[in-house]
Amino acid sequence: MPLFCDVALAVPLDVVFTYAIPPGMEPVVGGRVLVPFRQQRMSGIVVELHDRPPQVKTKKVIEALDLSPVLDEHLLKLGKWIADYYLAPLGEVFRTMLPLAAEFKRAVAYRITDAGRMALHLAGMSGSPARSKRTPEQQLVEFRVLDYLAERESVREEKLRGATRVSKALLSGMVRKKWIAREDVSAARDAARVVKVAVLLGAEAAELRSAWTGEGARPHTSKSKNLNENQRTLIETLAAVGGSLPVEILREVDVPRTTLGTLVRRGLIELVDEPQDFTASKLKPRQSPFEFEFSAAQKDALAKIGAAVASRKFGGLLLHGITGSGKTAVYLACMRQVLDAGRSSILLVPEIGLTPAVAADLHQVFGDEVAILHSGLSDAERAEQWHRIRRGEARVVAGTRSAVFAPVSDLALIIVDEEQDSSYKQEETPRYHARDVGVMRAKMAGAVVVLGSATPSLESYYNAKKNKYALVELPDRVEMRPLPEVEIVDMRQEFQETGQEQVISRKLAEEIRERLEKKEQVMVLLNRRGYSPVVLCRACGKTLQCKNCAVSMTHHKRERKMECHYCGHIERIPDKCVHCGSEYVYFVGTGSEKLEELLHGFFPQARIGRLDRDTVRGREDFEHALNALNEGALDMLVGTQMIAKGHDIHGVTLVGVVGADMALGLPDFRAAERTFQLLTQVAGRAGRGQSPGKVVLQTYFQDHYAVQFAARHDFAGFYEKELQFRAWMHYPPYSAIANVLIRSEKLDEALTWSGELGRWFENTRHEGIRVLGPAAAPITRLKRDYRYHFILKSPSREKMNALLRTMLAEAAARKIPHTQVIVDVDAVWMM
Ligand SMILES: [Zn+2]
Ligand SMILES: [Zn+2]
């Protein structure tokens, strides 16, 4: 057995650590070992076994955790590629690739015992908790712990220590005195998903329940007399089912959404978390994706992908299918073929794409052979799925970003759906892009990668044009449904003609009225949530900004608060200016919440739903709203870009775009591309059923080519124009790009560091690499940090990465903390 092993640890240092292997222990390359690191024990991945004694004295491996590798040869190689390409520490890459943290994380919780309650009671009477050897300060802390636990069921150690600032030693002492009990909750809590349940409270509940069971007269307490019709309905529903119901199900009761909140505030209903087993979908199964005939184009796509897979060589295909052309059916059919051949496939979907309905489809087609990795899984569930995949029990994997690392063997096919979606880019170390990692993994495994989209990214489209990928088109909608007609409304002209700023143009209002009369459905997009995005003082001209970010706070009317959409900071609604004290504060601009209210005003009879991050807390909410529209329970759906990403809604014949072009004003070179994609996607929601659709597109940028090409459904035209612009400006796909961000809570540090690095860039030879900066980032302050950045552009990625690596070494030598210098290769977000 070799004497030493090199171990990659999940620490932000770009090195591997050498440990001695004690006699008799047999660690394996790609397997985990437990090692001492600084004052703690850590698990890491063995990357090499060798006999080369290091310069310094080594510590010994404590334990070899795996008999066989958890990362096979391919995944180890892929991890090293990611570390190199994205300049990320190898150990942190491996940690991202392996969802096994739960296996070593022990969670401990405490609960109060009867003896503890007694001690608390005595302390309450005598002023000190019983006779004790403790100092008065320690006794006070003990008292605080008992008091805290007395109010609660069982509290996790971190939470308890955070709340009471008790030391570990004191806690152990309290356990010895049997005042509190320690319990291991590692698996128990993690394995269960939690659902919100509404529970009827107090006397009200008892009375209503007895009324329902016929044990008493219908209650008429003073409290219930004050209830309105809706509130009564909810309470009676709860009483009828025994006093509690999951909130999600209770929402199906036909009362306004706010009713439940009111009852909670009045103390009549309580919301509690209850564990629940994961179910793919509680909703009705959808029609099988194979129940329709494949079109000629679909058959052709299927044949091309099938042939590429059969060749057992790397191949890339870009499946460009317009909205509604049936890409998903093609994916599922390909994956079925791969499974029938006894091989494996991975389907990547964007964050919002993996709804319970999609999961249900996958289960229907693949049964138990599919593993679904969604972000709602607990650590323990994720680890369990990982083991199933590794054992070969699930050879079809579907999931969001990190599913690209699924440990399948004999990988034949990776499909990346909506490959342009920005949720594929991880915005923390390692800052990888799952699409690009998918392409590299396929290359290393000799597999086929299919990138699917209605609006491919510039990069992928360019690669297809350069013949790096084969381009497969699905040019028609299924059943030859026509694309919707798009009418542009110039909002500057609307302003001139009506003499005031309009949110909903006369044209859009008229079209909506027409659809509602015909009992057809409408979607309205405004890509900004909240009520008003700006609070402006008319006296001093200043706006209310977040105290952590250089960003306006958004007014949320229903929740009665101001919220920062960047850091989540919340403040109360100001009644006077925070700068000058003037009372002339105005709420300016419109978000989706206000749009919904305006539409209610225009069309009081219409049933309107809203879909944005304020109304959608999880995938189920998202699906619920879309189902309500699908089943005709809504006439109109208002929302942010979320509504552009739905599934087929057959009754929608009109899509109104009220604000989708705000991004065109942002200093980000992808603004035009994103706007074009959003407009195209939302337009694709119109007329997917039997009736033809129409889109009314309101814009302040009516001459912008992104708007014009989207209105004409002219993909090729847009790409030509945009590629020309990218070539001129040396942006991707013509240049590799990296964003280097220098941040600090202290302005002078951010300035000094970025200045130092700026001078270093100036004095360092970097032929063929353009370095722009240092400049203040477009968002100059975010989450308390002041931000400066450099943008690097280079036709040679190797040269650019070499320069960045030297820069990081230089920053370390200058003692700039590594967490304050962020290198983002292929940055998606330039703000
Ligand atoms: Zn003011
Ligand atoms: Zn903020």
Short mmCIF file of C-alpha atoms in Angstrom, two decimals, residues 159-576:
data_model
loop_
_atom_site.label_atom_id
_atom_site.label_comp_id
_atom_site.label_asym_id
_atom_site.label_seq_id
_atom_site.Cartn_x
_atom_site.Cartn_y
_atom_site.Cartn_z
CA LYS A 159 -30.57 27.60 17.25
CA LEU A 160 -30.54 27.19 21.02
CA ARG A 161 -26.99 28.45 21.32
CA GLY A 162 -27.74 31.37 19.03
CA ALA A 163 -30.80 32.35 21.04
CA THR A 164 -29.37 31.97 24.54
CA ARG A 165 -25.58 32.24 24.01
CA VAL A 166 -25.08 29.16 26.19
CA SER A 167 -21.68 27.43 26.08
CA LYS A 168 -21.28 23.76 25.15
CA ALA A 169 -19.89 23.00 28.62
CA LEU A 170 -22.88 24.52 30.36
CA LEU A 171 -25.26 22.58 28.09
CA SER A 172 -23.50 19.31 28.92
CA GLY A 173 -23.76 20.15 32.62
CA MET A 174 -27.50 20.70 32.26
CA VAL A 175 -27.83 17.33 30.49
CA ARG A 176 -25.96 15.67 33.39
CA LYS A 177 -28.34 17.30 35.88
CA LYS A 178 -31.15 15.83 33.71
CA TRP A 179 -32.77 19.24 33.32
CA ILE A 180 -32.64 18.89 29.58
CA ALA A 181 -32.42 15.90 27.24
CA ARG A 182 -30.23 15.65 24.17
CA GLU A 183 -31.52 13.87 21.07
CA ASP A 184 -30.08 12.95 17.68
CA VAL A 185 -32.27 14.38 14.95
CA SER A 186 -29.90 14.02 11.96
CA ALA A 187 -32.01 11.61 9.95
CA ALA A 188 -35.41 12.07 11.52
CA ARG A 189 -35.88 15.71 10.59
CA ASP A 190 -34.06 15.69 7.28
CA ALA A 191 -35.86 12.72 5.83
CA ALA A 192 -39.23 14.34 6.14
CA ARG A 193 -40.49 17.17 4.00
CA VAL A 194 -42.47 19.75 5.79
CA VAL A 195 -45.89 21.04 4.81
CA LYS A 196 -47.82 23.97 6.23
CA VAL A 197 -50.97 22.86 7.98
CA ALA A 198 -53.77 25.12 9.19
CA VAL A 199 -55.09 24.16 12.63
CA LEU A 200 -58.25 25.50 14.22
CA LEU A 201 -57.58 26.90 17.68
CA GLY A 202 -59.20 27.26 21.07
CA ALA A 203 -62.78 27.33 22.23
CA GLU A 204 -63.97 28.37 18.83
CA ALA A 205 -62.63 25.12 17.42
CA ALA A 206 -64.17 22.94 20.11
CA GLU A 207 -67.56 24.55 19.70
CA LEU A 208 -67.53 24.30 15.96
CA ARG A 209 -66.40 20.73 16.04
CA SER A 210 -69.15 19.74 18.42
CA ALA A 211 -71.62 21.61 16.26
CA TRP A 212 -70.47 19.61 13.31
CA THR A 213 -70.66 16.32 15.08
CA GLY A 214 -74.12 17.27 16.24
CA GLU A 215 -73.17 17.33 19.91
CA GLY A 216 -74.30 20.85 20.45
CA ALA A 217 -76.21 23.73 19.02
CA ARG A 218 -74.74 25.88 16.28
CA PRO A 219 -72.30 28.15 18.10
CA HIS A 220 -72.93 31.84 18.46
CA THR A 221 -70.13 33.10 20.63
CA SER A 222 -69.17 36.73 20.56
CA LYS A 223 -66.12 35.86 18.48
CA SER A 224 -67.98 34.00 15.77
CA LYS A 225 -70.58 36.76 15.46
CA ASN A 226 -67.76 38.97 14.21
CA LEU A 227 -66.84 36.61 11.44
CA ASN A 228 -67.78 37.47 7.89
CA GLU A 229 -69.13 34.96 5.40
CA ASN A 230 -65.72 34.00 3.97
CA GLN A 231 -64.13 33.58 7.38
CA ARG A 232 -67.03 31.39 8.53
CA THR A 233 -66.67 29.24 5.41
CA LEU A 234 -63.00 28.57 6.11
CA ILE A 235 -63.53 27.84 9.80
CA GLU A 236 -66.43 25.54 9.09
CA THR A 237 -64.44 23.71 6.45
CA LEU A 238 -61.67 23.11 8.95
CA ALA A 239 -64.11 22.05 11.65
CA ALA A 240 -65.79 19.65 9.27
CA VAL A 241 -62.57 17.75 8.62
CA GLY A 242 -61.59 17.51 12.28
CA GLY A 243 -59.75 20.78 12.80
CA SER A 244 -56.74 20.73 10.48
CA LEU A 245 -55.91 20.68 6.78
CA PRO A 246 -52.80 21.36 4.67
CA VAL A 247 -52.87 25.01 3.63
CA GLU A 248 -52.48 24.03 0.01
CA ILE A 249 -55.73 22.08 0.07
CA LEU A 250 -57.52 24.73 2.14
CA ARG A 251 -56.70 27.22 -0.61
CA GLU A 252 -59.07 25.40 -2.92
CA VAL A 253 -61.94 26.69 -0.82
CA ASP A 254 -63.48 29.53 -2.78
CA VAL A 255 -62.67 32.51 -0.56
CA PRO A 256 -60.13 35.33 -1.04
CA ARG A 257 -56.55 34.35 -0.25
CA THR A 258 -56.32 36.96 2.47
CA THR A 259 -59.07 35.36 4.55
CA LEU A 260 -56.75 32.73 5.99
CA GLY A 261 -54.19 35.38 6.96
CA THR A 262 -56.85 37.40 8.75
CA LEU A 263 -57.97 34.40 10.77
CA VAL A 264 -54.36 33.63 11.69
CA ARG A 265 -53.90 37.20 12.88
CA ARG A 266 -57.08 36.98 14.94
CA GLY A 267 -55.71 33.88 16.65
CA LEU A 268 -58.45 31.56 15.41
CA ILE A 269 -56.21 29.50 13.17
CA GLU A 270 -52.57 28.57 13.60
CA LEU A 271 -50.18 27.53 10.83
CA VAL A 272 -47.80 24.74 11.81
CA ASP A 273 -45.12 22.76 9.96
CA GLU A 274 -45.81 19.06 9.67
CA PRO A 275 -43.57 16.49 8.04
CA GLN A 276 -44.93 14.87 4.94
CA ASP A 277 -43.64 12.23 2.55
CA PHE A 278 -42.70 13.39 -0.89
CA THR A 279 -45.29 12.74 -3.51
CA ALA A 280 -44.65 13.50 -7.14
CA SER A 281 -47.95 15.23 -7.69
CA LYS A 282 -51.19 15.34 -5.81
CA LEU A 283 -52.83 16.67 -8.91
CA LYS A 284 -54.52 14.78 -11.67
CA PRO A 285 -52.23 12.91 -14.02
CA ARG A 286 -51.88 14.65 -17.34
CA GLN A 287 -52.54 12.95 -20.61
CA SER A 288 -49.68 10.69 -21.58
CA PRO A 289 -47.01 12.49 -23.59
CA PHE A 290 -47.10 9.65 -26.10
CA GLU A 291 -50.76 9.81 -26.88
CA PHE A 292 -50.30 11.90 -30.00
CA GLU A 293 -48.72 11.14 -33.33
CA PHE A 294 -45.22 12.40 -33.90
CA SER A 295 -44.92 14.94 -36.69
CA ALA A 296 -42.43 14.40 -39.51
CA ALA A 297 -40.07 16.93 -37.93
CA GLN A 298 -40.30 15.22 -34.54
CA LYS A 299 -39.61 11.83 -36.13
CA ASP A 300 -36.65 13.30 -37.96
CA ALA A 301 -35.24 14.79 -34.73
CA LEU A 302 -35.72 11.47 -32.95
CA ALA A 303 -33.92 9.60 -35.74
CA LYS A 304 -30.97 12.01 -35.75
CA ILE A 305 -30.50 11.85 -31.99
CA GLY A 306 -30.93 8.05 -32.05
CA ALA A 307 -28.26 7.66 -34.73
CA ALA A 308 -25.84 9.89 -32.83
CA VAL A 309 -26.37 7.85 -29.63
CA ALA A 310 -25.90 4.56 -31.51
CA SER A 311 -22.52 5.72 -32.84
CA ARG A 312 -21.19 5.71 -29.26
CA LYS A 313 -19.13 8.81 -30.03
CA PHE A 314 -19.40 12.32 -28.68
CA GLY A 315 -21.87 14.44 -30.58
CA GLY A 316 -23.69 17.70 -29.90
CA LEU A 317 -27.10 18.64 -31.28
CA LEU A 318 -28.98 21.89 -30.93
CA LEU A 319 -32.72 21.17 -31.01
CA HIS A 320 -34.27 24.47 -31.99
CA GLY A 321 -38.00 24.02 -31.69
CA ILE A 322 -40.35 26.98 -31.66
CA THR A 323 -42.72 27.27 -28.68
CA GLY A 324 -45.34 24.56 -28.77
CA SER A 325 -43.46 22.32 -31.23
CA GLY A 326 -43.32 19.27 -28.94
CA LYS A 327 -39.70 19.13 -27.78
CA THR A 328 -40.53 17.37 -24.51
CA ALA A 329 -42.09 14.40 -26.31
CA VAL A 330 -38.89 14.07 -28.33
CA TYR A 331 -36.76 14.14 -25.17
CA LEU A 332 -38.83 11.45 -23.48
CA ALA A 333 -38.82 9.21 -26.54
CA CYS A 334 -35.01 9.48 -26.85
CA MET A 335 -34.53 8.69 -23.18
CA ARG A 336 -36.86 5.71 -23.48
CA GLN A 337 -34.72 4.36 -26.35
CA VAL A 338 -31.56 4.81 -24.31
CA LEU A 339 -33.11 3.01 -21.35
CA ASP A 340 -34.31 0.15 -23.58
CA ALA A 341 -30.72 -0.23 -24.77
CA GLY A 342 -29.67 -0.66 -21.13
CA ARG A 343 -27.81 2.65 -20.98
CA SER A 344 -28.22 5.87 -18.98
CA SER A 345 -29.44 9.39 -19.66
CA ILE A 346 -29.66 12.70 -17.81
CA LEU A 347 -32.30 15.38 -18.42
CA LEU A 348 -31.51 18.85 -17.08
CA VAL A 349 -34.36 21.31 -16.63
CA PRO A 350 -34.40 24.92 -15.36
CA GLU A 351 -35.37 25.62 -11.74
CA ILE A 352 -39.01 26.42 -12.45
CA GLY A 353 -39.32 23.69 -15.08
CA LEU A 354 -39.42 20.75 -12.70
CA THR A 355 -43.03 20.92 -11.53
CA PRO A 356 -44.87 18.00 -9.93
CA ALA A 357 -46.67 17.48 -13.24
CA VAL A 358 -43.38 17.02 -15.09
CA ALA A 359 -42.28 14.62 -12.36
CA ALA A 360 -45.55 12.72 -12.84
CA ASP A 361 -44.91 12.49 -16.60
CA LEU A 362 -41.45 11.11 -15.98
CA HIS A 363 -42.76 8.54 -13.50
CA GLN A 364 -45.42 7.53 -15.98
CA VAL A 365 -42.89 6.91 -18.74
CA PHE A 366 -40.01 5.48 -16.72
CA GLY A 367 -41.60 4.09 -13.56
CA ASP A 368 -39.08 3.37 -10.81
CA GLU A 369 -36.14 3.71 -13.13
CA VAL A 370 -36.16 7.50 -12.94
CA ALA A 371 -34.52 9.50 -10.18
CA ILE A 372 -35.80 13.04 -9.87
CA LEU A 373 -33.50 15.58 -8.26
CA HIS A 374 -35.35 18.78 -7.43
CA SER A 375 -34.46 21.58 -5.07
CA GLY A 376 -37.21 20.60 -2.60
CA LEU A 377 -35.31 17.47 -1.55
CA SER A 378 -33.76 17.35 1.88
CA ASP A 379 -30.06 16.49 2.16
CA ALA A 380 -30.95 12.96 3.23
CA GLU A 381 -33.36 12.44 0.32
CA ARG A 382 -30.78 13.76 -2.09
CA ALA A 383 -28.17 11.35 -0.72
CA GLU A 384 -30.63 8.49 -1.04
CA GLN A 385 -31.32 9.31 -4.71
CA TRP A 386 -27.57 9.56 -5.31
CA HIS A 387 -27.06 6.03 -3.97
CA ARG A 388 -29.94 4.67 -6.05
CA ILE A 389 -28.39 6.13 -9.18
CA ARG A 390 -24.93 4.84 -8.31
CA ARG A 391 -26.25 1.33 -7.65
CA GLY A 392 -27.77 1.41 -11.14
CA GLU A 393 -31.36 1.24 -9.87
CA ALA A 394 -32.22 4.50 -11.61
CA ARG A 395 -30.71 4.90 -15.04
CA VAL A 396 -32.81 7.87 -16.03
CA VAL A 397 -32.05 11.05 -14.08
CA ALA A 398 -33.96 14.30 -14.32
CA GLY A 399 -33.12 17.35 -12.32
CA THR A 400 -31.99 20.90 -12.03
CA ARG A 401 -28.41 22.19 -12.31
CA SER A 402 -26.49 19.75 -10.09
CA ALA A 403 -28.10 16.67 -11.71
CA VAL A 404 -25.35 17.03 -14.31
CA PHE A 405 -23.12 15.29 -11.72
CA ALA A 406 -25.40 12.25 -11.28
CA PRO A 407 -23.20 9.14 -10.87
CA VAL A 408 -24.75 7.14 -13.73
CA SER A 409 -22.69 4.52 -15.50
CA ASP A 410 -22.61 4.01 -19.27
CA LEU A 411 -23.90 7.49 -19.94
CA ALA A 412 -25.37 7.72 -23.43
CA LEU A 413 -27.32 10.98 -23.51
CA ILE A 414 -27.50 14.33 -21.76
CA ILE A 415 -30.40 16.64 -22.61
CA VAL A 416 -30.39 20.27 -21.51
CA ASP A 417 -33.90 21.71 -21.82
CA GLU A 418 -34.22 25.51 -22.24
CA GLU A 419 -30.45 25.61 -22.48
CA GLN A 420 -30.43 29.44 -22.45
CA ASP A 421 -31.95 29.58 -18.94
CA SER A 422 -29.78 31.50 -16.50
CA SER A 423 -30.61 29.17 -13.58
CA TYR A 424 -28.04 26.76 -15.04
CA LYS A 425 -25.29 29.09 -13.90
CA GLN A 426 -24.36 28.69 -10.25
CA GLU A 427 -23.83 32.09 -8.64
CA GLU A 428 -21.47 30.85 -5.94
CA THR A 429 -18.19 28.93 -5.98
CA PRO A 430 -17.75 26.88 -8.11
CA ARG A 431 -19.43 29.22 -10.59
CA TYR A 432 -20.08 26.54 -13.19
CA HIS A 433 -22.63 26.53 -15.99
CA ALA A 434 -24.46 23.19 -16.02
CA ARG A 435 -25.00 23.30 -19.79
CA ASP A 436 -21.31 23.70 -20.49
CA VAL A 437 -20.38 21.11 -17.89
CA GLY A 438 -22.93 18.80 -19.54
CA VAL A 439 -21.25 19.26 -22.91
CA MET A 440 -17.84 18.52 -21.37
CA ARG A 441 -19.14 15.47 -19.51
CA ALA A 442 -20.64 14.08 -22.72
CA LYS A 443 -17.33 14.70 -24.50
CA MET A 444 -15.38 12.83 -21.82
CA ALA A 445 -17.86 9.94 -21.78
CA GLY A 446 -18.28 9.64 -25.55
CA ALA A 447 -21.96 10.47 -25.14
CA VAL A 448 -24.42 12.67 -27.01
CA VAL A 449 -25.57 16.04 -25.71
CA VAL A 450 -28.81 17.65 -26.90
CA LEU A 451 -29.38 21.33 -26.16
CA GLY A 452 -33.05 22.17 -26.58
CA SER A 453 -34.66 25.59 -26.80
CA ALA A 454 -37.18 27.78 -28.55
CA THR A 455 -34.75 30.65 -28.11
CA PRO A 456 -31.21 29.25 -28.02
CA SER A 457 -28.44 31.27 -26.45
CA LEU A 458 -26.20 33.19 -28.82
CA GLU A 459 -23.33 30.90 -27.85
CA SER A 460 -25.12 27.67 -28.74
CA TYR A 461 -26.62 29.06 -31.92
CA TYR A 462 -23.17 30.25 -33.00
CA ASN A 463 -21.67 26.82 -32.25
CA ALA A 464 -24.37 25.23 -34.40
CA LYS A 465 -23.64 27.65 -37.22
CA LYS A 466 -19.95 26.77 -36.95
CA ASN A 467 -20.95 23.09 -37.21
CA LYS A 468 -19.77 22.32 -33.71
CA TYR A 469 -23.32 21.13 -33.07
CA ALA A 470 -25.75 19.65 -35.54
CA LEU A 471 -28.77 21.94 -35.86
CA VAL A 472 -32.11 20.12 -35.71
CA GLU A 473 -35.18 22.27 -36.23
CA LEU A 474 -38.78 21.74 -35.21
CA PRO A 475 -40.16 24.60 -37.30
CA ASP A 476 -43.89 24.04 -36.77
CA ARG A 477 -46.19 23.96 -33.83
CA VAL A 478 -47.90 20.64 -33.20
CA GLU A 479 -51.04 20.17 -35.29
CA MET A 480 -49.84 23.09 -37.43
CA ARG A 481 -51.25 25.71 -35.07
CA PRO A 482 -50.29 29.14 -36.38
CA LEU A 483 -47.96 31.53 -34.51
CA PRO A 484 -49.78 34.45 -32.93
CA GLU A 485 -50.09 37.83 -34.59
CA VAL A 486 -48.10 40.48 -32.70
CA GLU A 487 -49.22 44.10 -32.54
CA ILE A 488 -46.80 46.69 -31.16
CA VAL A 489 -48.18 49.62 -29.14
CA ASP A 490 -45.79 52.57 -28.89
CA MET A 491 -46.21 53.82 -25.32
CA ARG A 492 -44.57 57.19 -26.05
CA GLN A 493 -47.29 57.87 -28.58
CA GLU A 494 -49.93 56.59 -26.15
CA PHE A 495 -48.64 59.15 -23.65
CA GLN A 496 -48.84 61.98 -26.18
CA GLU A 497 -52.35 61.07 -27.25
CA THR A 498 -53.84 60.52 -23.80
CA GLY A 499 -51.83 63.18 -21.99
CA GLN A 500 -50.82 60.87 -19.18
CA GLU A 501 -48.61 57.95 -18.39
CA GLN A 502 -50.58 54.76 -19.05
CA VAL A 503 -49.98 51.29 -17.67
CA ILE A 504 -52.58 49.59 -19.82
CA SER A 505 -52.96 51.07 -23.29
CA ARG A 506 -56.35 51.69 -24.86
CA LYS A 507 -55.60 49.00 -27.44
CA LEU A 508 -54.77 46.36 -24.84
CA ALA A 509 -57.83 47.23 -22.74
CA GLU A 510 -60.06 46.89 -25.78
CA GLU A 511 -58.55 43.53 -26.79
CA ILE A 512 -58.88 42.19 -23.25
CA ARG A 513 -62.54 43.23 -23.11
CA GLU A 514 -63.20 41.43 -26.38
CA ARG A 515 -61.63 38.17 -25.12
CA LEU A 516 -63.48 38.28 -21.82
CA GLU A 517 -66.77 38.73 -23.65
CA LYS A 518 -65.99 35.67 -25.78
CA LYS A 519 -65.08 33.74 -22.61
CA GLU A 520 -61.51 33.38 -23.78
CA GLN A 521 -58.49 33.75 -21.53
CA VAL A 522 -55.79 36.38 -21.22
CA MET A 523 -52.25 36.54 -19.85
CA VAL A 524 -50.58 39.84 -18.99
CA LEU A 525 -46.83 40.05 -18.42
CA LEU A 526 -45.12 42.71 -16.32
CA ASN A 527 -41.65 41.61 -15.42
CA ARG A 528 -41.42 43.36 -12.05
CA ARG A 529 -43.01 42.23 -8.82
CA GLY A 530 -44.39 44.31 -5.99
CA TYR A 531 -46.73 47.31 -6.06
CA SER A 532 -44.45 50.26 -6.81
CA PRO A 533 -40.75 49.97 -7.50
CA VAL A 534 -39.79 53.49 -6.35
CA VAL A 535 -40.62 55.80 -3.47
CA LEU A 536 -39.74 59.34 -4.44
CA CYS A 537 -39.65 62.51 -2.37
CA ARG A 538 -41.02 65.47 -4.34
CA ALA A 539 -39.31 67.93 -1.99
CA CYS A 540 -35.70 66.75 -2.16
CA GLY A 541 -35.90 64.42 -5.16
CA LYS A 542 -34.33 61.48 -3.34
CA THR A 543 -35.61 57.91 -3.34
CA LEU A 544 -35.85 55.39 -0.53
CA GLN A 545 -32.89 53.07 -0.93
CA CYS A 546 -32.05 49.81 0.80
CA LYS A 547 -29.59 50.35 3.63
CA ASN A 548 -27.53 47.39 2.39
CA CYS A 549 -27.71 47.97 -1.36
CA ALA A 550 -27.63 50.86 -3.81
CA VAL A 551 -31.08 49.82 -4.96
CA SER A 552 -34.60 51.25 -4.58
CA MET A 553 -36.88 49.58 -2.07
CA THR A 554 -40.08 48.20 -3.58
CA HIS A 555 -43.48 48.91 -2.06
CA HIS A 556 -45.57 45.78 -1.36
CA LYS A 557 -49.06 47.00 -0.65
CA ARG A 558 -50.85 43.87 0.48
CA GLU A 559 -48.05 42.80 2.81
CA ARG A 560 -47.67 46.40 3.97
CA LYS A 561 -43.93 46.63 3.70
CA MET A 562 -40.98 47.94 1.72
CA GLU A 563 -38.71 45.20 0.43
CA CYS A 564 -35.29 45.16 -1.22
CA HIS A 565 -35.44 42.65 -4.07
CA TYR A 566 -31.70 42.12 -3.94
CA CYS A 567 -31.01 41.32 -0.28
CA GLY A 568 -34.50 40.82 1.14
CA HIS A 569 -34.20 43.69 3.63
CA ILE A 570 -37.61 44.85 4.86
CA GLU A 571 -38.72 48.21 6.23
CA ARG A 572 -42.01 49.77 7.12
CA ILE A 573 -43.73 52.04 4.66
CA PRO A 574 -42.47 55.60 5.13
CA ASP A 575 -44.99 58.39 5.81
CA LYS A 576 -42.33 61.02 5.34
#
